[in-house]
PDB file of C-alpha atoms in Angstrom:
ATOM      1  CA  LEU I 236      58.141 172.447 140.085  1.00 54.00           C
ATOM      2  CA  ALA I 237      56.282 174.059 142.974  1.00 59.00           C
ATOM      3  CA  LYS I 238      54.928 177.525 142.378  1.00 85.00           C
ATOM      4  CA  THR I 239      55.722 180.205 144.923  1.00 93.00           C
ATOM      5  CA  THR I 240      53.793 183.277 145.961  1.00 94.00           C
ATOM      6  CA  GLN I 241      55.412 186.189 147.735  1.00 96.00           C
ATOM      7  CA  PRO I 242      54.525 189.857 148.273  1.00 97.00           C
ATOM      8  CA  ILE I 243      55.335 192.127 145.374  1.00 96.00           C
ATOM      9  CA  SER I 244      56.950 194.736 147.585  1.00 97.00           C
ATOM     10  CA  MET I 245      57.755 195.634 151.169  1.00 97.00           C
ATOM     11  CA  ASP I 246      58.988 198.760 152.902  1.00 97.00           C
ATOM     12  CA  SER I 247      61.088 198.921 156.016  1.00 97.00           C
ATOM     13  CA  TYR I 248      63.384 201.243 157.939  1.00 97.00           C
ATOM     14  CA  GLU I 249      67.008 200.879 158.836  1.00 97.00           C
ATOM     15  CA  GLY I 250      67.603 198.804 161.934  1.00 97.00           C
ATOM     16  CA  GLN I 251      64.322 196.921 161.730  1.00 97.00           C
ATOM     17  CA  GLU I 252      63.896 193.189 161.302  1.00 97.00           C
ATOM     18  CA  VAL I 253      62.263 192.257 158.011  1.00 98.00           C
ATOM     19  CA  ASN I 254      60.333 189.061 157.454  1.00 98.00           C
ATOM     20  CA  ILE I 255      59.381 188.039 153.928  1.00 98.00           C
ATOM     21  CA  THR I 256      56.973 185.146 153.703  1.00 97.00           C
ATOM     22  CA  CYS I 257      56.693 182.871 150.705  1.00 97.00           C
ATOM     23  CA  SER I 258      53.824 180.461 150.075  1.00 96.00           C
ATOM     24  CA  HIS I 259      54.439 177.167 148.326  1.00 94.00           C
ATOM     25  CA  ASN I 260      51.333 175.132 148.989  1.00 94.00           C
ATOM     26  CA  ASN I 261      52.158 172.304 146.588  1.00 92.00           C
ATOM     27  CA  ILE I 262      55.745 171.772 147.677  1.00 92.00           C
ATOM     28  CA  ALA I 263      56.895 168.197 147.137  1.00 90.00           C
ATOM     29  CA  THR I 264      58.548 165.942 149.682  1.00 91.00           C
ATOM     30  CA  ASN I 265      61.899 166.193 147.934  1.00 87.00           C
ATOM     31  CA  ASP I 266      61.837 169.959 147.352  1.00 89.00           C
ATOM     32  CA  TYR I 267      64.307 172.347 148.932  1.00 90.00           C
ATOM     33  CA  ILE I 268      63.596 176.024 149.613  1.00 92.00           C
ATOM     34  CA  THR I 269      66.136 178.577 148.489  1.00 92.00           C
ATOM     35  CA  TRP I 270      66.283 182.357 148.657  1.00 95.00           C
ATOM     36  CA  TYR I 271      68.251 184.625 146.347  1.00 96.00           C
ATOM     37  CA  GLN I 272      68.872 188.371 146.551  1.00 97.00           C
ATOM     38  CA  GLN I 273      69.308 190.611 143.529  1.00 97.00           C
ATOM     39  CA  PHE I 274      70.601 194.171 143.445  1.00 96.00           C
ATOM     40  CA  PRO I 275      70.033 196.403 140.411  1.00 92.00           C
ATOM     41  CA  SER I 276      72.369 195.631 137.531  1.00 90.00           C
ATOM     42  CA  GLN I 277      73.672 192.501 139.216  1.00 95.00           C
ATOM     43  CA  GLY I 278      72.927 188.824 139.012  1.00 96.00           C
ATOM     44  CA  PRO I 279      71.069 187.063 141.829  1.00 96.00           C
ATOM     45  CA  ARG I 280      73.075 186.084 144.882  1.00 95.00           C
ATOM     46  CA  PHE I 281      72.381 183.037 147.014  1.00 93.00           C
ATOM     47  CA  ILE I 282      71.267 183.890 150.550  1.00 95.00           C
ATOM     48  CA  ILE I 283      70.090 180.770 152.281  1.00 94.00           C
ATOM     49  CA  GLN I 284      68.642 177.323 151.709  1.00 92.00           C
ATOM     50  CA  GLY I 285      66.729 174.882 153.838  1.00 92.00           C
ATOM     51  CA  TYR I 286      64.457 171.866 153.966  1.00 93.00           C
ATOM     52  CA  LYS I 287      62.682 172.113 157.306  1.00 92.00           C
ATOM     53  CA  THR I 288      62.638 173.904 160.669  1.00 91.00           C
ATOM     54  CA  LYS I 289      65.169 176.708 160.932  1.00 96.00           C
ATOM     55  CA  VAL I 290      68.374 177.556 159.159  1.00 95.00           C
ATOM     56  CA  THR I 291      70.598 180.468 160.119  1.00 96.00           C
ATOM     57  CA  ASN I 292      73.700 181.909 158.559  1.00 94.00           C
ATOM     58  CA  GLU I 293      75.597 185.162 158.874  1.00 93.00           C
ATOM     59  CA  VAL I 294      73.149 186.961 156.604  1.00 92.00           C
ATOM     60  CA  ALA I 295      69.667 185.679 157.385  1.00 97.00           C
ATOM     61  CA  SER I 296      67.449 183.084 158.972  1.00 97.00           C
ATOM     62  CA  LEU I 297      64.984 180.848 157.219  1.00 98.00           C
ATOM     63  CA  PHE I 298      61.962 179.553 159.093  1.00 97.00           C
ATOM     64  CA  ILE I 299      60.046 176.605 157.689  1.00 97.00           C
ATOM     65  CA  PRO I 300      56.969 175.270 159.506  1.00 97.00           C
ATOM     66  CA  ALA I 301      56.286 171.580 159.832  1.00 96.00           C
ATOM     67  CA  ASP I 302      53.916 171.429 156.855  1.00 96.00           C
ATOM     68  CA  ARG I 303      56.493 173.230 154.688  1.00 96.00           C
ATOM     69  CA  LYS I 304      53.744 175.030 152.779  1.00 96.00           C
ATOM     70  CA  SER I 305      55.388 178.356 153.472  1.00 96.00           C
ATOM     71  CA  SER I 306      58.720 179.769 154.513  1.00 97.00           C
ATOM     72  CA  THR I 307      59.880 183.052 155.997  1.00 98.00           C
ATOM     73  CA  LEU I 308      63.132 184.792 155.259  1.00 98.00           C
ATOM     74  CA  SER I 309      64.189 186.923 158.207  1.00 98.00           C
ATOM     75  CA  LEU I 310      66.696 189.729 157.786  1.00 97.00           C
ATOM     76  CA  PRO I 311      67.840 191.135 161.146  1.00 94.00           C
ATOM     77  CA  ARG I 312      68.469 194.867 161.492  1.00 93.00           C
ATOM     78  CA  VAL I 313      68.321 195.809 157.832  1.00 97.00           C
ATOM     79  CA  SER I 314      70.398 198.594 156.370  1.00 97.00           C
ATOM     80  CA  LEU I 315      69.969 200.684 153.235  1.00 97.00           C
ATOM     81  CA  SER I 316      72.184 198.229 151.388  1.00 96.00           C
ATOM     82  CA  ASP I 317      69.598 195.485 151.881  1.00 97.00           C
ATOM     83  CA  THR I 318      67.333 197.239 149.379  1.00 97.00           C
ATOM     84  CA  ALA I 319      66.973 194.596 146.688  1.00 98.00           C
ATOM     85  CA  VAL I 320      64.655 192.031 145.146  1.00 98.00           C
ATOM     86  CA  TYR I 321      64.344 188.787 147.094  1.00 98.00           C
ATOM     87  CA  TYR I 322      63.345 185.583 145.333  1.00 96.00           C
ATOM     88  CA  CYS I 323      61.927 182.478 146.955  1.00 95.00           C
ATOM     89  CA  LEU I 324      62.455 179.282 144.976  1.00 92.00           C
ATOM     90  CA  VAL I 325      61.553 175.659 145.555  1.00 90.00           C
ATOM     91  CA  GLY I 326      62.881 172.730 143.630  1.00 86.00           C
ATOM     92  CA  PRO I 327      63.772 169.059 143.961  1.00 82.00           C
ATOM     93  CA  MET I 328      67.006 167.932 145.520  1.00 69.00           C
ATOM     94  CA  ASP I 329      67.544 165.175 143.024  1.00 63.00           C
ATOM     95  CA  SER I 330      69.436 166.324 139.962  1.00 55.00           C
ATOM     96  CA  SER I 331      67.482 169.452 139.265  1.00 61.00           C
ATOM     97  CA  TYR I 332      69.307 172.174 137.466  1.00 67.00           C
ATOM     98  CA  LYS I 333      66.478 174.543 136.666  1.00 77.00           C
ATOM     99  CA  LEU I 334      65.829 177.290 139.123  1.00 83.00           C
ATOM    100  CA  ILE I 335      62.335 178.691 138.699  1.00 85.00           C
ATOM    101  CA  PHE I 336      62.245 182.343 139.682  1.00 89.00           C
ATOM    102  CA  GLY I 337      59.030 184.214 140.269  1.00 87.00           C
ATOM    103  CA  SER I 338      58.804 187.980 140.238  1.00 88.00           C
ATOM    104  CA  GLY I 339      60.265 188.284 143.727  1.00 95.00           C
ATOM    105  CA  THR I 340      59.685 190.767 146.540  1.00 97.00           C
ATOM    106  CA  ARG I 341      61.086 194.255 146.138  1.00 97.00           C
ATOM    107  CA  LEU I 342      62.318 195.373 149.541  1.00 98.00           C
ATOM    108  CA  LEU I 343      62.900 199.082 150.053  1.00 98.00           C
ATOM    109  CA  VAL I 344      64.790 200.077 153.188  1.00 98.00           C
ATOM    110  CA  ARG I 345      64.353 203.711 154.134  1.00 97.00           C
ATOM    111  CA  PRO I 346      66.668 205.767 156.375  1.00 96.00           C
TER     112      PRO I 346
ATOM    113  CA  GLY A  58      88.750 184.531 138.128  1.00 53.00           C
ATOM    114  CA  ALA A  59      87.105 185.268 141.405  1.00 82.00           C
ATOM    115  CA  GLY A  60      83.605 185.281 140.002  1.00 94.00           C
ATOM    116  CA  VAL A  61      81.576 184.630 136.879  1.00 97.00           C
ATOM    117  CA  SER A  62      82.600 187.070 134.185  1.00 97.00           C
ATOM    118  CA  GLN A  63      80.302 188.106 131.357  1.00 98.00           C
ATOM    119  CA  THR A  64      81.127 190.174 128.313  1.00 98.00           C
ATOM    120  CA  PRO A  65      80.030 192.498 126.940  1.00 98.00           C
ATOM    121  CA  SER A  66      78.226 194.147 129.839  1.00 97.00           C
ATOM    122  CA  ASN A  67      76.134 196.080 127.356  1.00 97.00           C
ATOM    123  CA  LYS A  68      75.366 195.387 123.734  1.00 98.00           C
ATOM    124  CA  VAL A  69      73.230 197.493 121.429  1.00 98.00           C
ATOM    125  CA  THR A  70      72.451 196.036 118.053  1.00 98.00           C
ATOM    126  CA  GLU A  71      70.031 196.437 115.216  1.00 97.00           C
ATOM    127  CA  LYS A  72      67.190 194.131 114.393  1.00 97.00           C
ATOM    128  CA  GLY A  73      68.366 191.262 112.238  1.00 97.00           C
ATOM    129  CA  LYS A  74      71.979 191.302 113.388  1.00 98.00           C
ATOM    130  CA  TYR A  75      73.949 188.451 114.947  1.00 98.00           C
ATOM    131  CA  VAL A  76      75.097 188.674 118.569  1.00 98.00           C
ATOM    132  CA  GLU A  77      77.460 186.661 120.743  1.00 98.00           C
ATOM    133  CA  LEU A  78      77.537 186.861 124.526  1.00 98.00           C
ATOM    134  CA  ARG A  79      80.389 185.327 126.446  1.00 98.00           C
ATOM    135  CA  CYS A  80      80.514 183.749 129.893  1.00 98.00           C
ATOM    136  CA  ASP A  81      83.638 182.793 131.808  1.00 98.00           C
ATOM    137  CA  PRO A  82      82.581 180.686 134.815  1.00 96.00           C
ATOM    138  CA  ILE A  83      84.324 180.215 138.116  1.00 94.00           C
ATOM    139  CA  SER A  84      87.331 177.963 137.688  1.00 92.00           C
ATOM    140  CA  GLY A  85      86.517 174.351 138.475  1.00 88.00           C
ATOM    141  CA  HIS A  86      82.758 174.698 138.106  1.00 90.00           C
ATOM    142  CA  THR A  87      81.484 171.968 135.834  1.00 89.00           C
ATOM    143  CA  ALA A  88      77.927 173.236 135.565  1.00 90.00           C
ATOM    144  CA  LEU A  89      77.065 176.365 133.594  1.00 93.00           C
ATOM    145  CA  TYR A  90      73.681 177.953 133.084  1.00 94.00           C
ATOM    146  CA  TRP A  91      72.246 180.714 130.953  1.00 97.00           C
ATOM    147  CA  TYR A  92      69.208 182.677 132.075  1.00 96.00           C
ATOM    148  CA  ARG A  93      67.366 185.607 130.555  1.00 97.00           C
ATOM    149  CA  GLN A  94      65.781 188.376 132.586  1.00 97.00           C
ATOM    150  CA  SER A  95      63.291 190.865 131.246  1.00 95.00           C
ATOM    151  CA  LEU A  96      62.552 194.113 133.041  1.00 92.00           C
ATOM    152  CA  GLY A  97      60.618 193.577 136.249  1.00 90.00           C
ATOM    153  CA  GLN A  98      60.699 189.798 135.979  1.00 92.00           C
ATOM    154  CA  GLY A  99      62.735 187.058 137.549  1.00 94.00           C
ATOM    155  CA  PRO A 100      65.369 185.229 135.516  1.00 94.00           C
ATOM    156  CA  GLU A 101      64.146 182.532 133.115  1.00 94.00           C
ATOM    157  CA  PHE A 102      66.128 179.386 132.430  1.00 93.00           C
ATOM    158  CA  LEU A 103      67.553 179.016 128.928  1.00 96.00           C
ATOM    159  CA  ILE A 104      70.152 176.246 128.867  1.00 95.00           C
ATOM    160  CA  TYR A 105      72.302 174.112 131.141  1.00 91.00           C
ATOM    161  CA  PHE A 106      75.733 172.646 130.434  1.00 92.00           C
ATOM    162  CA  GLN A 107      77.402 169.872 132.364  1.00 88.00           C
ATOM    163  CA  GLY A 108      80.945 169.913 131.081  1.00 88.00           C
ATOM    164  CA  THR A 109      81.002 170.434 127.343  1.00 90.00           C
ATOM    165  CA  GLY A 110      77.549 169.126 126.581  1.00 89.00           C
ATOM    166  CA  ALA A 111      74.244 170.919 126.699  1.00 88.00           C
ATOM    167  CA  ALA A 112      72.336 168.704 129.106  1.00 85.00           C
ATOM    168  CA  ASP A 113      69.140 170.679 128.695  1.00 89.00           C
ATOM    169  CA  ASP A 114      68.380 173.405 126.178  1.00 92.00           C
ATOM    170  CA  SER A 115      64.634 173.325 126.660  1.00 91.00           C
ATOM    171  CA  GLY A 116      64.532 176.964 127.723  1.00 93.00           C
ATOM    172  CA  LEU A 117      65.907 178.339 124.472  1.00 96.00           C
ATOM    173  CA  PRO A 118      62.964 180.228 122.950  1.00 95.00           C
ATOM    174  CA  ASN A 119      63.569 179.225 119.315  1.00 95.00           C
ATOM    175  CA  ASP A 120      66.214 178.082 116.870  1.00 95.00           C
ATOM    176  CA  ARG A 121      67.721 181.553 116.603  1.00 98.00           C
ATOM    177  CA  PHE A 122      69.317 180.903 119.973  1.00 98.00           C
ATOM    178  CA  PHE A 123      72.277 178.591 120.365  1.00 97.00           C
ATOM    179  CA  ALA A 124      74.978 178.126 122.989  1.00 97.00           C
ATOM    180  CA  VAL A 125      78.285 176.308 123.078  1.00 96.00           C
ATOM    181  CA  ARG A 126      80.876 175.358 125.652  1.00 96.00           C
ATOM    182  CA  PRO A 127      83.542 173.605 123.583  1.00 94.00           C
ATOM    183  CA  GLU A 128      86.183 173.070 126.264  1.00 92.00           C
ATOM    184  CA  GLY A 129      83.961 172.798 129.291  1.00 89.00           C
ATOM    185  CA  SER A 130      84.801 176.237 130.581  1.00 93.00           C
ATOM    186  CA  VAL A 131      83.909 179.402 128.653  1.00 97.00           C
ATOM    187  CA  SER A 132      80.489 179.460 127.045  1.00 98.00           C
ATOM    188  CA  THR A 133      79.078 181.585 124.259  1.00 98.00           C
ATOM    189  CA  LEU A 134      75.402 182.325 123.754  1.00 98.00           C
ATOM    190  CA  LYS A 135      74.681 183.080 120.115  1.00 98.00           C
ATOM    191  CA  ILE A 136      71.597 184.855 118.847  1.00 98.00           C
ATOM    192  CA  GLN A 137      70.897 185.027 115.142  1.00 98.00           C
ATOM    193  CA  ARG A 138      68.609 187.499 113.353  1.00 98.00           C
ATOM    194  CA  THR A 139      67.952 189.405 116.557  1.00 98.00           C
ATOM    195  CA  GLU A 140      64.479 190.750 117.222  1.00 97.00           C
ATOM    196  CA  ARG A 141      63.366 193.579 119.482  1.00 97.00           C
ATOM    197  CA  GLY A 142      61.791 191.028 121.787  1.00 96.00           C
ATOM    198  CA  ASP A 143      65.241 189.575 122.466  1.00 97.00           C
ATOM    199  CA  SER A 144      66.126 192.703 124.448  1.00 98.00           C
ATOM    200  CA  ALA A 145      66.854 191.590 127.995  1.00 98.00           C
ATOM    201  CA  VAL A 146      69.644 190.929 130.451  1.00 98.00           C
ATOM    202  CA  TYR A 147      71.322 187.604 129.764  1.00 98.00           C
ATOM    203  CA  LEU A 148      72.697 186.076 132.933  1.00 98.00           C
ATOM    204  CA  CYS A 149      75.239 183.319 133.203  1.00 97.00           C
ATOM    205  CA  ALA A 150      75.755 181.222 136.316  1.00 94.00           C
ATOM    206  CA  SER A 151      78.012 178.378 137.317  1.00 93.00           C
ATOM    207  CA  SER A 152      78.176 175.823 140.109  1.00 89.00           C
ATOM    208  CA  PHE A 153      80.213 172.857 141.270  1.00 83.00           C
ATOM    209  CA  GLY A 154      77.608 170.337 140.288  1.00 71.00           C
ATOM    210  CA  GLY A 155      74.382 170.148 138.396  1.00 62.00           C
ATOM    211  CA  ASN A 156      71.974 170.233 141.266  1.00 63.00           C
ATOM    212  CA  ALA A 157      70.901 173.821 141.447  1.00 59.00           C
ATOM    213  CA  ASN A 158      68.417 173.224 144.209  1.00 56.00           C
ATOM    214  CA  THR A 159      70.776 171.823 146.816  1.00 63.00           C
ATOM    215  CA  GLY A 160      73.618 174.193 146.338  1.00 71.00           C
ATOM    216  CA  GLU A 161      74.509 177.653 145.279  1.00 84.00           C
ATOM    217  CA  LEU A 162      74.536 179.105 141.808  1.00 89.00           C
ATOM    218  CA  PHE A 163      77.025 181.898 141.264  1.00 92.00           C
ATOM    219  CA  PHE A 164      75.709 184.455 138.818  1.00 95.00           C
ATOM    220  CA  GLY A 165      77.582 186.970 136.732  1.00 97.00           C
ATOM    221  CA  GLU A 166      76.473 190.567 136.399  1.00 97.00           C
ATOM    222  CA  GLY A 167      74.824 189.860 133.083  1.00 97.00           C
ATOM    223  CA  SER A 168      74.981 191.172 129.553  1.00 98.00           C
ATOM    224  CA  ARG A 169      72.324 193.735 128.742  1.00 98.00           C
ATOM    225  CA  LEU A 170      71.193 193.308 125.156  1.00 98.00           C
ATOM    226  CA  THR A 171      69.207 196.028 123.433  1.00 98.00           C
ATOM    227  CA  VAL A 172      67.867 195.367 119.966  1.00 98.00           C
ATOM    228  CA  LEU A 173      66.804 198.520 118.155  1.00 96.00           C
TER     229      LEU A 173
END
């Protein structure tokens, strides 16, 4: 499974847009990119998933360049409640049941 | 239930004791997963069930760990002769199918195990 690299931590302020970039240089052709969010004392929560170009939902956008060697999770106008750990994962679309989590990015949103 | 339910939420035990952790997945989800999360780390895969059978238990650290899902719904993670290194949050997740990378896993809040 492809290894991911993402910043250990990031700081932001309420109302700002936050972009968290994840590197996955050895991503395979059949790998998807998925982001999870985890609050303290809770299990991870699915945010968004994509294969290429751009995906947007009510929570975030995911930008994937053509070479797919990186991806960027974009959180528009963050609030204090977006303070959490964000995990970038890649894994194959065909019958893969193991999610491989790294250490994630700890986002701190300040007032 | 509305979400994945895990009990107990907290468990403190002594070294050498036996522990059971229970997971009640979302109704209708055939796939169930157990993960373990140590402080400051991401969750690590332990075992995956599709229905009643353990399709992959390659993440279980040793033979002190065992999990069952006898009726294809509730699962129990069993840890024998607990060690201090077993202290962690044990997370359970479920999903409609077994492909975790093209869908969404729904995680419970976890069971925090502390072995003294």
